[in-house]
PDB file of C-alpha atoms and ligand atoms in Angstrom:
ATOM      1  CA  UNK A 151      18.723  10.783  -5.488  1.00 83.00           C
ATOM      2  CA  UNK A 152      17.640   9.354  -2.540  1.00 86.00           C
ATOM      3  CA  UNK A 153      13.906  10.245  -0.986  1.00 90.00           C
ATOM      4  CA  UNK A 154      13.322  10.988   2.589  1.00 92.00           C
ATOM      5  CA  UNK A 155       9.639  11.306   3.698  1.00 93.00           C
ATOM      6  CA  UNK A 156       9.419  14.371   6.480  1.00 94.00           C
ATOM      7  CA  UNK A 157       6.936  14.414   9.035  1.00 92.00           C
ATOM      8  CA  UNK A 158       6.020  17.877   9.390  1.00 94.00           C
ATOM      9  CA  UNK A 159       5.759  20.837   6.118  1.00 96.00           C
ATOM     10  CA  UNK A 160       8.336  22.055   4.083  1.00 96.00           C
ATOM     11  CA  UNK A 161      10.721  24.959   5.481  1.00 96.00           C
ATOM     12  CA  UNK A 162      13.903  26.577   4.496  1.00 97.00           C
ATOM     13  CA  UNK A 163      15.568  24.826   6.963  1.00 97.00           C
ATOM     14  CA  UNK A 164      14.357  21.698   8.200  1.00 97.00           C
ATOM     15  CA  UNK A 165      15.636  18.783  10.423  1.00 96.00           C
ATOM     16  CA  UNK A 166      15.734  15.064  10.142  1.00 94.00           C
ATOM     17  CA  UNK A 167      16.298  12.714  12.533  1.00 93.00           C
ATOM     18  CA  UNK A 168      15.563   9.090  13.684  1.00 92.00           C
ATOM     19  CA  UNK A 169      16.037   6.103  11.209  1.00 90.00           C
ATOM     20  CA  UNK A 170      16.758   8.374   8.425  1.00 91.00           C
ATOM     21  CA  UNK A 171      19.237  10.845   9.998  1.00 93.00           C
ATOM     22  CA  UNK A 172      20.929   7.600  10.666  1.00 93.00           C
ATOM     23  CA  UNK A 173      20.760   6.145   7.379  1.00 91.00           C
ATOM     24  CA  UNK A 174      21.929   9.185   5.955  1.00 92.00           C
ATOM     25  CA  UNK A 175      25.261   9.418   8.391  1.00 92.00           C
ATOM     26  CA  UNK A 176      26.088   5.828   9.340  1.00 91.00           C
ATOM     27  CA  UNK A 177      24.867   4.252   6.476  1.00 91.00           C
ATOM     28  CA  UNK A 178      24.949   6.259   3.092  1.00 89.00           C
ATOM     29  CA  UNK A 179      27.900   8.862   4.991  1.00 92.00           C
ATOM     30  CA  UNK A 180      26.212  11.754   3.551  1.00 92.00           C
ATOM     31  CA  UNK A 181      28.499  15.114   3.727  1.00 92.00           C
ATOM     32  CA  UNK A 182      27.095  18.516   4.123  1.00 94.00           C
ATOM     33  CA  UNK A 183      26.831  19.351   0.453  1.00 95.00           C
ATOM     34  CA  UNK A 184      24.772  16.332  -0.857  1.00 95.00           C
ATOM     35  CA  UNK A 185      21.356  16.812  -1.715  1.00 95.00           C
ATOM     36  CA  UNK A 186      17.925  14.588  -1.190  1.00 94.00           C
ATOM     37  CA  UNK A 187      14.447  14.722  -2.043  1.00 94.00           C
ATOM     38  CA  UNK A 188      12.407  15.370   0.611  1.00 95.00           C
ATOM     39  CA  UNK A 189       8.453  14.878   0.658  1.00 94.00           C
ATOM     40  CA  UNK A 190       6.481  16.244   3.312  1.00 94.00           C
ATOM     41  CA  UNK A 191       3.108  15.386   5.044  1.00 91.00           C
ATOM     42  CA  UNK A 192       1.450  17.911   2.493  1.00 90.00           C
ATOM     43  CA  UNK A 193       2.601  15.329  -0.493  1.00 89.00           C
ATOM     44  CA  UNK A 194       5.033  18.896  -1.409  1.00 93.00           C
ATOM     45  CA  UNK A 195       8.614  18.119  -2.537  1.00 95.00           C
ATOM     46  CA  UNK A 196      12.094  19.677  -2.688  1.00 96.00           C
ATOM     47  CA  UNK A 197      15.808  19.212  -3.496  1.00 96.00           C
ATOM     48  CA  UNK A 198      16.868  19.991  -0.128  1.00 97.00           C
ATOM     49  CA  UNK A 199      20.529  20.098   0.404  1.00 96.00           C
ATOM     50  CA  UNK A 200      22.466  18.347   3.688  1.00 96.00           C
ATOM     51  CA  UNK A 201      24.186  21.573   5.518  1.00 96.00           C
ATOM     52  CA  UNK A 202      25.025  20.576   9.479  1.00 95.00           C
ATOM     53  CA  UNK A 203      25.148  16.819  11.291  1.00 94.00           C
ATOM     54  CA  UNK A 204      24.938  16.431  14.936  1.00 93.00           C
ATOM     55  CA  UNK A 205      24.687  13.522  16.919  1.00 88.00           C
ATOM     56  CA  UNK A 206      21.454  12.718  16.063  1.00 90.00           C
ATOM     57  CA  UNK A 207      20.148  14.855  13.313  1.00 94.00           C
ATOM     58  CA  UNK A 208      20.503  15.896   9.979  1.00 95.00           C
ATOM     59  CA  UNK A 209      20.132  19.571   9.196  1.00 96.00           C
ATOM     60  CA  UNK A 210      18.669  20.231   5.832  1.00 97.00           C
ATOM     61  CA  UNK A 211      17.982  23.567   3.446  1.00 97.00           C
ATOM     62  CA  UNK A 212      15.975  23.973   0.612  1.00 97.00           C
ATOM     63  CA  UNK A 213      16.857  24.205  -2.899  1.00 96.00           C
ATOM     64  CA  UNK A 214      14.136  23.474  -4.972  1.00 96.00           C
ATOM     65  CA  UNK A 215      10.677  23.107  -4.565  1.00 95.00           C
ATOM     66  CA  UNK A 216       9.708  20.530  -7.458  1.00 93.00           C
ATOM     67  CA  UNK A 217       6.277  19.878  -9.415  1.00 85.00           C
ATOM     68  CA  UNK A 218       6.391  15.954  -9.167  1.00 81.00           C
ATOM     69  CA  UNK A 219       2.923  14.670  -7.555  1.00 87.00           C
ATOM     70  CA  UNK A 220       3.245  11.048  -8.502  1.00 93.00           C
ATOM     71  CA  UNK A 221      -0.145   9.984  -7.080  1.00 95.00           C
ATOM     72  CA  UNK A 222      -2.968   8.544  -9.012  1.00 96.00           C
ATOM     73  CA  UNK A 223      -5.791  10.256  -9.345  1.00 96.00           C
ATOM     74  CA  UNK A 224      -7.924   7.347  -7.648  1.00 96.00           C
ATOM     75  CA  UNK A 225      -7.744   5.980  -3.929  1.00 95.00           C
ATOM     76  CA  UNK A 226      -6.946   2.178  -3.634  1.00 96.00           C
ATOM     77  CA  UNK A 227      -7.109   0.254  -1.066  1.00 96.00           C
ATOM     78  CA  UNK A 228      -6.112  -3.236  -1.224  1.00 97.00           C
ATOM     79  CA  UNK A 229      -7.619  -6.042   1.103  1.00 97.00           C
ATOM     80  CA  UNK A 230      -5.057  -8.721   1.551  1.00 98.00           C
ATOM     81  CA  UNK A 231      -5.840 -12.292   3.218  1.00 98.00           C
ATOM     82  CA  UNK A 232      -2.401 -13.258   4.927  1.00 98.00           C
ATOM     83  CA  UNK A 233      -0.228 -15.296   2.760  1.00 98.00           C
ATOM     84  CA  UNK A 234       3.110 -16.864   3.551  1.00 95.00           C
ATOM     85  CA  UNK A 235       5.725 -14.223   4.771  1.00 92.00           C
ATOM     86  CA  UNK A 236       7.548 -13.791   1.401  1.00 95.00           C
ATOM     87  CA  UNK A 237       4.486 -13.677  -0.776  1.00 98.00           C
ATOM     88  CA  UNK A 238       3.684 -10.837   1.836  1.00 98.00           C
ATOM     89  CA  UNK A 239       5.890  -8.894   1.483  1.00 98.00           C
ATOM     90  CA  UNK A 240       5.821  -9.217  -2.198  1.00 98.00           C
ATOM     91  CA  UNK A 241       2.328  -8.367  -2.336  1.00 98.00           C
ATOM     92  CA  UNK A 242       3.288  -4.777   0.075  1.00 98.00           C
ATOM     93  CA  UNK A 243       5.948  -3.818  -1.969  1.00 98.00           C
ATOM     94  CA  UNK A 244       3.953  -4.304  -5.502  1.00 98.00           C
ATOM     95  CA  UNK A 245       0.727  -2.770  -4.030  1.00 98.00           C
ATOM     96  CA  UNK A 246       3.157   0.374  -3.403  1.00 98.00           C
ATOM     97  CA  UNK A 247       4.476   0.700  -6.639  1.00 98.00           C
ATOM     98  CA  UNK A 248       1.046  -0.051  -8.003  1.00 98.00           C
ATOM     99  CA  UNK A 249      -0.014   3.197  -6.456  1.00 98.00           C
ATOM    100  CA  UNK A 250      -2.248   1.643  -3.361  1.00 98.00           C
ATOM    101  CA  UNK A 251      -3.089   3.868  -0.596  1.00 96.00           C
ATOM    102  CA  UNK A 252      -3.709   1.425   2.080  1.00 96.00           C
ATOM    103  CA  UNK A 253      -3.163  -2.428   2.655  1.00 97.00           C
ATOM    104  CA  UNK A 254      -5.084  -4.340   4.876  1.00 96.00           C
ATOM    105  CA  UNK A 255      -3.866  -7.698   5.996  1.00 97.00           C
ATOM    106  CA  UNK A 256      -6.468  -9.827   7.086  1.00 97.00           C
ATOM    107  CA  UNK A 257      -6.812 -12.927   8.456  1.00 97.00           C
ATOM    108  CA  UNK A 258      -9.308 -15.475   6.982  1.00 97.00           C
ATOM    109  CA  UNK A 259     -10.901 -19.138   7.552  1.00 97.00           C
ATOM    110  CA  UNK A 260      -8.413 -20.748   4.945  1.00 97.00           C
ATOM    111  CA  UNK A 261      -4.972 -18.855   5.986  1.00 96.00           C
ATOM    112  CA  UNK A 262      -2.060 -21.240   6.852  1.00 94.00           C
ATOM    113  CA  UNK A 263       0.034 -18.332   8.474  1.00 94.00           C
ATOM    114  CA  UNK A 264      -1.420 -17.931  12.241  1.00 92.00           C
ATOM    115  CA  UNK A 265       0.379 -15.348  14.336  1.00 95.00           C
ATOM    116  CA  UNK A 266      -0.032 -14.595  18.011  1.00 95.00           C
ATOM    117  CA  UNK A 267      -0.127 -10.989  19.048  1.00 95.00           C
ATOM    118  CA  UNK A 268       3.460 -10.657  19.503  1.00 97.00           C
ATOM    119  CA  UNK A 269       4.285 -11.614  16.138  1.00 97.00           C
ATOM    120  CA  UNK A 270       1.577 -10.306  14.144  1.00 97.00           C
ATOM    121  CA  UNK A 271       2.984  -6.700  15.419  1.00 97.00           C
ATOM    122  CA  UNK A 272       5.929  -7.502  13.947  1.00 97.00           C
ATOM    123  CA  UNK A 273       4.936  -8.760  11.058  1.00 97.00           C
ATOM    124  CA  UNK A 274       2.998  -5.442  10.287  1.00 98.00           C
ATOM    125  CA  UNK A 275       5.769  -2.963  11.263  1.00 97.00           C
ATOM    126  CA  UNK A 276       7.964  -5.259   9.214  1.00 98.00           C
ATOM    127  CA  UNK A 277       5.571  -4.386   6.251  1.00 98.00           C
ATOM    128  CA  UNK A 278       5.569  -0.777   7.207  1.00 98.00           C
ATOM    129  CA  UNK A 279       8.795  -0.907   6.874  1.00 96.00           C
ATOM    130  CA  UNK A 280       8.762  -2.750   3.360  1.00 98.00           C
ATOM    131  CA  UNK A 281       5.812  -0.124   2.183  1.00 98.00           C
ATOM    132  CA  UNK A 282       8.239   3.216   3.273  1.00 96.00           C
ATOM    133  CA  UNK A 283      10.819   1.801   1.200  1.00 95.00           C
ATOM    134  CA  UNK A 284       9.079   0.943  -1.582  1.00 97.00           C
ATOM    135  CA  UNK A 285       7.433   4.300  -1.836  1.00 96.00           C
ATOM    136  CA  UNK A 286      11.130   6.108  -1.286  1.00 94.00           C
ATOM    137  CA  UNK A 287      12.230   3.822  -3.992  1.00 94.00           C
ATOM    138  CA  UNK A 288       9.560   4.232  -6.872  1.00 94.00           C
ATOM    139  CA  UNK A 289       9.149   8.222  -6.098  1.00 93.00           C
ATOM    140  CA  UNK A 290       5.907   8.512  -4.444  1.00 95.00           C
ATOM    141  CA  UNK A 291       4.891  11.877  -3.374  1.00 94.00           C
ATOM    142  CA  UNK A 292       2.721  10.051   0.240  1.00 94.00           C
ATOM    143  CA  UNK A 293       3.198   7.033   2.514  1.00 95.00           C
ATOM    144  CA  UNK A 294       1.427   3.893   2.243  1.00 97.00           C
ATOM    145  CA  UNK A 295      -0.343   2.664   5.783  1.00 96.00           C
ATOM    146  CA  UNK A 296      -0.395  -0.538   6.205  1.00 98.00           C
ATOM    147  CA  UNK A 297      -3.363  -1.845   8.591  1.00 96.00           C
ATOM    148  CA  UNK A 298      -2.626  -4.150  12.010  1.00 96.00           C
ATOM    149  CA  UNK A 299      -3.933  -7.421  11.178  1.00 97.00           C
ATOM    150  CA  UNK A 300      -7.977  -8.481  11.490  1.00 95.00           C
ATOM    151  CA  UNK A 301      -9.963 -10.922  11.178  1.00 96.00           C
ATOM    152  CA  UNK A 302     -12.259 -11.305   8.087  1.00 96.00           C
ATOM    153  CA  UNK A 303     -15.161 -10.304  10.128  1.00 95.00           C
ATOM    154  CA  UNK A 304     -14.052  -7.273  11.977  1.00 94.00           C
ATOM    155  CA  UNK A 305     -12.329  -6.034   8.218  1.00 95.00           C
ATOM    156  CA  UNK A 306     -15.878  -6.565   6.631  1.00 94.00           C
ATOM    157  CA  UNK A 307     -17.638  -4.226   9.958  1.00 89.00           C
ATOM    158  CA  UNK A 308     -16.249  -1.551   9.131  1.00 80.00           C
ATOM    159  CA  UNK A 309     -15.308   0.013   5.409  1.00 61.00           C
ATOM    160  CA  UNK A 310     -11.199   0.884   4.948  1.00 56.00           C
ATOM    161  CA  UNK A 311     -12.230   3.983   4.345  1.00 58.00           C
ATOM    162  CA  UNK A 312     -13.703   5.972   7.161  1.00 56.00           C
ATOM    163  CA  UNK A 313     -16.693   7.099   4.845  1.00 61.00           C
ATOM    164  CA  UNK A 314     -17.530   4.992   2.223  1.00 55.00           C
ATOM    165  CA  UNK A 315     -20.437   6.416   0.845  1.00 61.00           C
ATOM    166  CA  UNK A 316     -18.735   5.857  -2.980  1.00 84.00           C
ATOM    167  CA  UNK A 317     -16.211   3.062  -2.395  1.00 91.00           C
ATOM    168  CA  UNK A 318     -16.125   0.669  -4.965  1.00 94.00           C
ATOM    169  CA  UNK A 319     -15.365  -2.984  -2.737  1.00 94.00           C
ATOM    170  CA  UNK A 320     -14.391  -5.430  -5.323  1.00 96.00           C
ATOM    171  CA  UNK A 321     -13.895  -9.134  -4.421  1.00 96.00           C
ATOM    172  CA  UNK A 322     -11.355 -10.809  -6.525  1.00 98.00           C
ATOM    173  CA  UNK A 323     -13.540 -14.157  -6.289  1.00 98.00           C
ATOM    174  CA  UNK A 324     -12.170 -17.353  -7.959  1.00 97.00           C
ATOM    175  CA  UNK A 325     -15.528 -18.539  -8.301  1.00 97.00           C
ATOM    176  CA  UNK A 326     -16.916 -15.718 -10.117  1.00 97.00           C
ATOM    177  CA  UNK A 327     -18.015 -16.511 -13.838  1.00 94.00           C
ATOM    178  CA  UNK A 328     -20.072 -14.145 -14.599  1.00 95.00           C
ATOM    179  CA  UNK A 329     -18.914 -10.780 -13.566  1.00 98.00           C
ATOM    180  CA  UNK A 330     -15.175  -9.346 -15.175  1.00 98.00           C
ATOM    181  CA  UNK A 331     -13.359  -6.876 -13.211  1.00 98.00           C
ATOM    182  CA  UNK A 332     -12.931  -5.402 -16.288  1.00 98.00           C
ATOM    183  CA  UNK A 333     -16.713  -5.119 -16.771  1.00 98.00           C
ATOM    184  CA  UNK A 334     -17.517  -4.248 -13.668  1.00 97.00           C
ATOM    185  CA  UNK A 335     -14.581  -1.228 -13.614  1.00 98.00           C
ATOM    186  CA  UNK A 336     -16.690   0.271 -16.825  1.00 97.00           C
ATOM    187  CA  UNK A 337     -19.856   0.358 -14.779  1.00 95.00           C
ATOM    188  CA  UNK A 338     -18.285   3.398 -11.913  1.00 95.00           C
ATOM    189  CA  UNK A 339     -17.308   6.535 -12.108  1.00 94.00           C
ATOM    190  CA  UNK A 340     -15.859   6.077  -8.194  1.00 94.00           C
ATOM    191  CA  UNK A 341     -12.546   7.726  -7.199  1.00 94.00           C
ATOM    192  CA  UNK A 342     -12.320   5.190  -4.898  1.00 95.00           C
ATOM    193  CA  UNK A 343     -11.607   1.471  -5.086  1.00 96.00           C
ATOM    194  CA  UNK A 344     -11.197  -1.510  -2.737  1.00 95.00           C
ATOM    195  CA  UNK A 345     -10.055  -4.707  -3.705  1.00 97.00           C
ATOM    196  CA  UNK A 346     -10.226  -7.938  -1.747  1.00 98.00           C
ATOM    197  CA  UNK A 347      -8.199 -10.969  -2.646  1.00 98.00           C
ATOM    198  CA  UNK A 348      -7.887 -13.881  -0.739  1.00 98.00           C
ATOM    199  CA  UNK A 349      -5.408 -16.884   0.266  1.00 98.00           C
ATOM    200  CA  UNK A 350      -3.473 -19.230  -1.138  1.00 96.00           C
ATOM    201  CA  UNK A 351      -6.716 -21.894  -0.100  1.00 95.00           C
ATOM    202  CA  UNK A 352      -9.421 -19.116  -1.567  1.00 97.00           C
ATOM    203  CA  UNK A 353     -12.684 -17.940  -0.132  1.00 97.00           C
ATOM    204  CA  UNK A 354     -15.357 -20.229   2.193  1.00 97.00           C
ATOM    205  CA  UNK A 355     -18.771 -20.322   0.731  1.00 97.00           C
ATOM    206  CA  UNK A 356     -19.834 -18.163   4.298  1.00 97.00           C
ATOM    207  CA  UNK A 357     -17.230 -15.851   3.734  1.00 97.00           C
ATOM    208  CA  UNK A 358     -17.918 -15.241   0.089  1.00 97.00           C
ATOM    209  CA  UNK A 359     -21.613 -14.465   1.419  1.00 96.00           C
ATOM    210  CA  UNK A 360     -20.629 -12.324   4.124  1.00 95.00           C
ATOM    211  CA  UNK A 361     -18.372 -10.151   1.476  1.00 95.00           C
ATOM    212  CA  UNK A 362     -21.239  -9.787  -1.116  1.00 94.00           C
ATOM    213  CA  UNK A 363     -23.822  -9.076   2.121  1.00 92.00           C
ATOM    214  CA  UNK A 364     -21.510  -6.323   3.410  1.00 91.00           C
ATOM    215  CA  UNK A 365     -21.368  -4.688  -0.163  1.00 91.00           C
ATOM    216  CA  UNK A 366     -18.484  -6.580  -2.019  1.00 94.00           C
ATOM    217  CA  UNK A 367     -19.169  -6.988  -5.428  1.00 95.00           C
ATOM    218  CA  UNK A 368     -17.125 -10.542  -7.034  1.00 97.00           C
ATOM    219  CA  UNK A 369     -15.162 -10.345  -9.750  1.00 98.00           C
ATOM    220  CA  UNK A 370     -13.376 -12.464 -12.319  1.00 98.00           C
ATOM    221  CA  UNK A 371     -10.290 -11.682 -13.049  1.00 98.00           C
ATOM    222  CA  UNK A 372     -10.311 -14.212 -15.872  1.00 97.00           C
ATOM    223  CA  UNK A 373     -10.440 -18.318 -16.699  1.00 97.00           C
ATOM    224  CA  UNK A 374      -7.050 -19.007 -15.072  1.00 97.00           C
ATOM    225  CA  UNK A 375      -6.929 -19.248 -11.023  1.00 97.00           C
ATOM    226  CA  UNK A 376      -4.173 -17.496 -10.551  1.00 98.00           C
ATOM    227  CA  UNK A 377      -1.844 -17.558  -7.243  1.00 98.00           C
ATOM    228  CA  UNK A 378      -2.978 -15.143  -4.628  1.00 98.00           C
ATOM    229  CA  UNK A 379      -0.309 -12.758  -5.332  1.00 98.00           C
ATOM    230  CA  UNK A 380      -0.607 -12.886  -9.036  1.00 98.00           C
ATOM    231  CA  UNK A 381      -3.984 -11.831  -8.672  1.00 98.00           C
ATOM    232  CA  UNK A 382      -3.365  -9.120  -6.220  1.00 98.00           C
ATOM    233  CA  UNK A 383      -0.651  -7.910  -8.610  1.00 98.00           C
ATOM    234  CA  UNK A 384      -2.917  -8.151 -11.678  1.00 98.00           C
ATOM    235  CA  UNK A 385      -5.976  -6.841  -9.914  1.00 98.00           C
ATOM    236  CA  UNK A 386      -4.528  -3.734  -8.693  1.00 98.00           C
ATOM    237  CA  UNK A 387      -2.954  -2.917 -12.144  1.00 98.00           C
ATOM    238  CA  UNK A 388      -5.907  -3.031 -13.667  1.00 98.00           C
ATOM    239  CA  UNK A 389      -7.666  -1.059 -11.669  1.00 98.00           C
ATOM    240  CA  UNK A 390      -5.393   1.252 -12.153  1.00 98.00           C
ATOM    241  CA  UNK A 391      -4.920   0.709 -15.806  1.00 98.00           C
ATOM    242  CA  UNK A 392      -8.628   1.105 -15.984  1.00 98.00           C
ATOM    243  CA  UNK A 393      -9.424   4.229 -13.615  1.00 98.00           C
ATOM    244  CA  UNK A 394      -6.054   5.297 -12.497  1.00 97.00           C
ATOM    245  CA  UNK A 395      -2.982   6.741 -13.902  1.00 97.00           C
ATOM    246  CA  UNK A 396      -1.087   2.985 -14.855  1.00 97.00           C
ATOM    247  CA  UNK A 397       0.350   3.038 -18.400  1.00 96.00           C
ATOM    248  CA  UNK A 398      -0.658   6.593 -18.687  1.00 90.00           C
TER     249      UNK A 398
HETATM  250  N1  LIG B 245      -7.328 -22.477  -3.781  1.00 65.10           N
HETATM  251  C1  LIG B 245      -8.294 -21.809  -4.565  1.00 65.10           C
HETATM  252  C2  LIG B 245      -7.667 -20.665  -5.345  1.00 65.10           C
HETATM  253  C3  LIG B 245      -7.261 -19.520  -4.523  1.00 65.10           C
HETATM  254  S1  LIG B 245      -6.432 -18.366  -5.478  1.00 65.10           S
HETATM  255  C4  LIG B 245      -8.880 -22.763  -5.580  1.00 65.10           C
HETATM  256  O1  LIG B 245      -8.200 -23.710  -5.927  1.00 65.10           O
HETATM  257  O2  LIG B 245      -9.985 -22.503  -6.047  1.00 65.10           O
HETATM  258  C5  LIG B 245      -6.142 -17.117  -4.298  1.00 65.10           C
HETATM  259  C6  LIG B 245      -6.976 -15.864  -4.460  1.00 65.10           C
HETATM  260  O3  LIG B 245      -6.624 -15.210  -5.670  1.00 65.10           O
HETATM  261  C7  LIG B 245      -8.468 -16.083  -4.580  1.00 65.10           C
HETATM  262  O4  LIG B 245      -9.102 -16.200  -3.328  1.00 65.10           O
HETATM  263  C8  LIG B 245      -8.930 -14.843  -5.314  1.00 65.10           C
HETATM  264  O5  LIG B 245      -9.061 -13.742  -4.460  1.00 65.10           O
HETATM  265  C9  LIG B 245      -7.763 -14.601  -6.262  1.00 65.10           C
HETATM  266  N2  LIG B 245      -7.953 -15.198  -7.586  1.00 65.10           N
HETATM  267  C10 LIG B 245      -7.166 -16.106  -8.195  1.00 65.10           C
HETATM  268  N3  LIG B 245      -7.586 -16.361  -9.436  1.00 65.10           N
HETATM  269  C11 LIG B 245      -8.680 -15.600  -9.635  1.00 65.10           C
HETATM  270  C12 LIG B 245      -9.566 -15.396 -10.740  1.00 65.10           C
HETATM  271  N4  LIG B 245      -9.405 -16.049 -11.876  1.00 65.10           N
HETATM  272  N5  LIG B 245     -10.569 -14.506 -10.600  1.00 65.10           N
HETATM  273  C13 LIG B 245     -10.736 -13.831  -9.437  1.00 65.10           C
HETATM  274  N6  LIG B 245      -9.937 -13.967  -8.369  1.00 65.10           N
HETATM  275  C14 LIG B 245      -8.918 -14.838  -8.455  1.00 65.10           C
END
């Protein structure tokens, strides 16, 4: 059944409109009778059933409240150095379904991609886009924000999360030896993780420095270099294999 996110609380009666009134008419030609999930900005959900069109809205009443919180039990936040566009928007739509609270894209020393301000707008709305659907599409019960593009420096200024008193910042570092992910995941108790991967061309020396000096802690994620969205994939699964709800 298809999952509309509603920006306001759950009612009787509620109305849709914008991009989703109009997917439901023009595009899916949804007759008063048909029913949809709706999730509101309280993460509550219901079988709500489609009762009136107008023009421009959709006119909704609810059936069912359901019991179906599908979010992990951990916050994760997912630093992401700016890859080529399709490896992008990869990376968005697996971080989603991977049960990520927040992407940031950021833009380091060794990224290829260069937008100007224009562009890099688009680009993120474009992966706000990408992270709605995703979440409509693998049945999460909140929306995924995805940051505006910054630079390295700026991202490492201030924490992702506003206070980040027990933030675990990981740095998926392809230079690290020592230090497993894995081993590092059994040291916390946190609730809340961030992970930083970087580019297809990897980490300067000065920016691996400036991570660990602004509280990053690097981490193997094994022998094998793997591509930067392999290791965003893998890094955010095991976090959540690890701490979160993934393969529970
Ligand atoms: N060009 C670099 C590799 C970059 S891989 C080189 O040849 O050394 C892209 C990103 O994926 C890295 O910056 C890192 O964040 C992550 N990554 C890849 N393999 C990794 C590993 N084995 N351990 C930790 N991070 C890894």
């Amino acid at each position: 059944m298809r999952r509309l996110f509603y920006k306001g609380i759950l009612a009787d009666t509620i109305e849709i409109g914008g991009p989703d009134a109009h997917h439901l008419m023009h595009v899916m030609r949804a007759k008063p009778g048909q029913k949809v999930i709706v999730v509101d900005d309280e993460n509550q959900v219901a079988r709500m059933e489609m009762v009136a069109f107008s023009a421009e809205k959709v006119t909704l009443q609810l059936k069912e409240r359901l019991e179906a919180n599908t979010e992990s039990p951990i916050e994760l936040a997912l630093g992401i150095c700016l890859l080529k566009a399709d490896k992008m928007d990869f990376v968005v739509q697996k971080a989603v379904e991977l049960g990520g609270n927040r992407i940031v894209p950021i833009f380091s020393h060794n990224c290829v991609v260069r937008y100007d301000d224009k562009k890099a707008k688009q680009r993120r709305d474009r992966w706000q886009k990408i992270a709605d659907e995703a979440a409509k599409q693998c049945g999460r019960t909140a929306l995924v924000e995805v940051l505006p593009i910054e630079t390295m420096k700026k991202f490492l200024e201030h924490a992702p999360y506003e206070d980040d008193m027990d933030t675990e910042f990981l740095f998926c570092y392809e230079n690290e030896d020592k230090l497993s992910l894995k081993e590092s995941l059994r040291r916390t108790t946190s609730k809340r993780y961030l992970l930083l991967v970087g580019p297809e061309g990897g980490f300067t020396l000065e920016e691996a420095e400036a991570i660990v000096a602004a509280g990053g802690q690097s981490v193997t994620l094994g022998p094998r270099i793997l591509r930067a969205e392999t290791a965003a994939v893998a890094g955010l699964s095991i976090v959540q294999y690890e701490k979160g709800d993934l393969g529970s």
